[in-house]
XYZ file of C-alpha atoms in Angstrom:
231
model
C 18.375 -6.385 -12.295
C 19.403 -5.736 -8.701
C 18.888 -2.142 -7.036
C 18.644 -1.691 -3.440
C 15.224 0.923 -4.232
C 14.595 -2.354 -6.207
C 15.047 -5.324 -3.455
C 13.315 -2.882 -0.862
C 9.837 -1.903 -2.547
C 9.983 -5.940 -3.565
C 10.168 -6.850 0.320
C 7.533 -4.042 1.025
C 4.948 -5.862 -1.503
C 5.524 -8.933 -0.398
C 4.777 -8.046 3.335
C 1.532 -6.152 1.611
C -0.171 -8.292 -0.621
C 0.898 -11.551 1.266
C -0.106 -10.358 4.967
C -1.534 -7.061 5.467
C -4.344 -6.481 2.226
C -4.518 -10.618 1.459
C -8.124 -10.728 2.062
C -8.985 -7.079 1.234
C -7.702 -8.320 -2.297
C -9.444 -11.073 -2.215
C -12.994 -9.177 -1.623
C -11.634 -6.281 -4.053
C -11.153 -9.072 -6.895
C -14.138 -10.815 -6.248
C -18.006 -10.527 -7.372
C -18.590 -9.468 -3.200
C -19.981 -6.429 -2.457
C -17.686 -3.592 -1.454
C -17.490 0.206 -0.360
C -17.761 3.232 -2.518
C -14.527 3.586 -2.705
C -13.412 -0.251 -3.409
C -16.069 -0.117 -5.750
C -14.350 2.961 -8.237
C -10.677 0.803 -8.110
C -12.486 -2.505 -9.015
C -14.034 -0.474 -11.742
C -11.397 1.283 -12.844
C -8.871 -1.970 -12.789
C -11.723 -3.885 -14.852
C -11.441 -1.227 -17.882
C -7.790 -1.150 -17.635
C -7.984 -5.396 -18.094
C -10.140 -4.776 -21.154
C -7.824 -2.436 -22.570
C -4.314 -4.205 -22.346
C -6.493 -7.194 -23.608
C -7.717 -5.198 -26.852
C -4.591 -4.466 -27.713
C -3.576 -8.316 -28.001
C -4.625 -10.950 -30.564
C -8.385 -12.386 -30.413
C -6.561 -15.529 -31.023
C -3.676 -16.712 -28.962
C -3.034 -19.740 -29.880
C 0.396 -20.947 -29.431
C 1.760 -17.674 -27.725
C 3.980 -17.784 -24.703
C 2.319 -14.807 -22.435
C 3.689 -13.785 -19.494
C 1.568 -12.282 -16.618
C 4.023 -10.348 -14.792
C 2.491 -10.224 -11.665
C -0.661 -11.640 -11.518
C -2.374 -10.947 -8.542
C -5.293 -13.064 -8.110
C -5.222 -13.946 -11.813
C -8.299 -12.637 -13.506
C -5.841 -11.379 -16.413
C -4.108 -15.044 -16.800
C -7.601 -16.618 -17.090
C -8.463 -14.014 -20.160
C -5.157 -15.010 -22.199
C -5.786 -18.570 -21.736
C -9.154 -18.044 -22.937
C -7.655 -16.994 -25.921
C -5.769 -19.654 -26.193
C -2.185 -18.109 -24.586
C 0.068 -20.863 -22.899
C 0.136 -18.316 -19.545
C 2.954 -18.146 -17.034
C 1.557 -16.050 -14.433
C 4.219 -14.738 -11.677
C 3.539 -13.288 -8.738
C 6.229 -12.277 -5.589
C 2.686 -12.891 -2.792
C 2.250 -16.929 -2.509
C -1.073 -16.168 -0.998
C -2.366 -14.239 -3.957
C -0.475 -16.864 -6.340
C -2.516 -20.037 -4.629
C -5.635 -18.112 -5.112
C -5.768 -17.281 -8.334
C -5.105 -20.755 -8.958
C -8.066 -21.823 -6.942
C -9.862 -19.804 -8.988
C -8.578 -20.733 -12.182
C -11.472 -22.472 -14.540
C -10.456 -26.094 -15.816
C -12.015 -25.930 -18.815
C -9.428 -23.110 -20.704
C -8.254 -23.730 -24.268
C -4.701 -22.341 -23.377
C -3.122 -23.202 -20.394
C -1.936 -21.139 -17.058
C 1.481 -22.569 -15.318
C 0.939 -20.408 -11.542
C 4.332 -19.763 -9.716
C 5.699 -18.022 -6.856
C 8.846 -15.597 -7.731
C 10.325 -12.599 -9.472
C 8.981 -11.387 -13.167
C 12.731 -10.909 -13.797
C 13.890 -14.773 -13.217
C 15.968 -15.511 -16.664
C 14.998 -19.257 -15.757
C 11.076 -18.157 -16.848
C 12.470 -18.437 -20.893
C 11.351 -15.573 -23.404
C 7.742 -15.107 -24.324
C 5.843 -13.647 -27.280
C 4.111 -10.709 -25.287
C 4.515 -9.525 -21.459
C 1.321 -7.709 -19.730
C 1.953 -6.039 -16.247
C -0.554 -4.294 -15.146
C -0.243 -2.421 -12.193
C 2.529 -4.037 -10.902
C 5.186 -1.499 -11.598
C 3.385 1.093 -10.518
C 5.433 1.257 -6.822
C 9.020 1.174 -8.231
C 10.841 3.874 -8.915
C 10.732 5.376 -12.278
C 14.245 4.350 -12.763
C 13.756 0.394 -11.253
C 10.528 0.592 -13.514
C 12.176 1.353 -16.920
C 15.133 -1.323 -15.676
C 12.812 -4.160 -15.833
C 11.189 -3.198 -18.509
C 14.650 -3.324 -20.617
C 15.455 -6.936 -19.170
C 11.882 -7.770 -20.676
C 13.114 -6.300 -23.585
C 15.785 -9.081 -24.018
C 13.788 -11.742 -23.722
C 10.354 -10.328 -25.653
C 9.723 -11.357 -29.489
C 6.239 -9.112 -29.697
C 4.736 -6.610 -27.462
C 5.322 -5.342 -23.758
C 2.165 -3.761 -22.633
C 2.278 -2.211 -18.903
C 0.704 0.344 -17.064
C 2.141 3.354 -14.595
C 0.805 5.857 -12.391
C 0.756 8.938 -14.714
C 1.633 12.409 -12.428
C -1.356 14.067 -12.342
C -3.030 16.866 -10.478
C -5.595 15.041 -8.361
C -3.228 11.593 -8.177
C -0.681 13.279 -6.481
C -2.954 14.746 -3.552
C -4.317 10.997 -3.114
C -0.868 9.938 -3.125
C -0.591 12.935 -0.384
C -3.867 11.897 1.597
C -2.394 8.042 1.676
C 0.646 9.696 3.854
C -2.149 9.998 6.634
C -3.702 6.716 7.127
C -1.963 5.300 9.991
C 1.418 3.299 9.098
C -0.304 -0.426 9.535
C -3.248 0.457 6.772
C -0.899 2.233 4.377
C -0.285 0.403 1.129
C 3.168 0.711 -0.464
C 3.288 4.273 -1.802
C 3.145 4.412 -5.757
C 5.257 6.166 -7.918
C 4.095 8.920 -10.226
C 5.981 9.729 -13.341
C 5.403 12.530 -15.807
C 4.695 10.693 -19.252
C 7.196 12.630 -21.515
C 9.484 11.607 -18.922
C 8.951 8.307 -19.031
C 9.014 7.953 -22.501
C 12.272 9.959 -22.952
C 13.914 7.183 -20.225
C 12.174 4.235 -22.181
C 14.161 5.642 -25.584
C 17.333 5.449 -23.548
C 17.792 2.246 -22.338
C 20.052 -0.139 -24.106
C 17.265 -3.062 -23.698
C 14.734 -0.977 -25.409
C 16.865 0.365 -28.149
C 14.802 -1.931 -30.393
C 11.156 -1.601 -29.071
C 9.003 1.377 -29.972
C 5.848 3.162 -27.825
C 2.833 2.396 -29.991
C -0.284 2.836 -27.558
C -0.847 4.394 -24.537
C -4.273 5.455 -22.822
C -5.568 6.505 -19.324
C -8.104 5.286 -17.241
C -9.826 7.310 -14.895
C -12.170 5.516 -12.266
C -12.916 8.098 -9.421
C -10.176 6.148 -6.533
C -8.125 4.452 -9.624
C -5.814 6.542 -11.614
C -4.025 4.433 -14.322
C -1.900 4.551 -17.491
C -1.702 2.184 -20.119
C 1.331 1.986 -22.796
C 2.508 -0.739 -25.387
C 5.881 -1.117 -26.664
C 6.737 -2.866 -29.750
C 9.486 -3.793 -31.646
């Protein structure tokens, strides 16, 4: 899939998470003390982690996961505990050769770190796909794209989260707009759920693939929405 809303917000992340917020990630991701504020979005991206995971296998063993973009890799490091055989994408080299710093030795699955685009046909099919908040900045339309190319190469579950529009989201969304241009992360995208949904039933990659979960998490700063599709 190739959009130029797409190809743009890609070159904005990159610029973000591999220049700009590098080490703020790095603290935010890390057992470091941070602000108030830091504090609510590490929080709040911790229960959101434990959720996509509960809706997975105890046991992994012999799955093909994909992390579609990892970030600094904490998610990659719970599948292979499981057992998963991880490939863990991410579009920010800096954030990729951190996470695999980071990465424990000792795993009983294994993690397989690369630089490059979730959507790369050369990455094979896999038995599930989590992407958590990394879809959250495209589009609505560029978001439910990728998700159908996942669709064609998925045998289980597709579990992803989006910024659900909300109320108090969109005046943070609003309050973001006045930070000065340098310090502004890329802007999310906030999408009613019904929607989303409605645009998930439509595409031709979903037209097999069902929504069976989907849950919010609310952490003061960190607004997030978790959904599963199945086949």
């Amino acid at each position: 899939m190739s959009t130029t809303s797409y190809q743009a917000k890609r070159s904005q992340l990159l610029t973000y998470f591999d220049r700009t917020a590098v080490d703020a990630w790095r603290r935010l991701t890390s057992d470091e003390e941070v602000g108030r504020i830091r504090a609510s979005v590490r929080a709040g991206r911790d229960e959101m982690r434990r959720t996509l995971l509960a809706w997975l296998p105890e046991d992994l063993s012999g799955q093909r996961v994909l992390d579609a973009g990892c970030g600094t890799g904490a998610t990659a490091v719970e599948l292979a505990r499981r057992g998963a055989d991880v490939l863990a994408v991410d579009i920010a080299p800096k954030l990729v050769e951190l996470a695999a710093d980071r990465a424990p030795d000792d795993l009983p699955g294994t993690i397989d770190f690369r630089v490059g685009d979730l959507l790369d046909p050369a990455l094979g099919r896999f038995d599930a796909v989590i992407a958590m908040d990394s879809l959250i900045h495209y589009q609505p339309d560029d978001c439910v794209r990728v998700l159908g190319d996942l669709g064609r190469r998925v045998d289980g579950s597709i579990l992803f989260t989006f910024a659900p529009r909300t109320v108090l989201l969109s005046m943070m969304h609003a309050a973001g707009k006045l930070f000065p241009r340098g310090n502004r992360a890329p802007m999310i995208e906030p999408v009613r759920h019904r929607r989303l949904c409605a645009m998930i039933e439509r595409n031709p990659g979903l037209r097999d693939w069902s929504i069976a979960r989907t849950r919010r998490v609310h952490s003061a700063f960190y607004i997030s929405q978790a959904m599963e599709l199945r086949r």
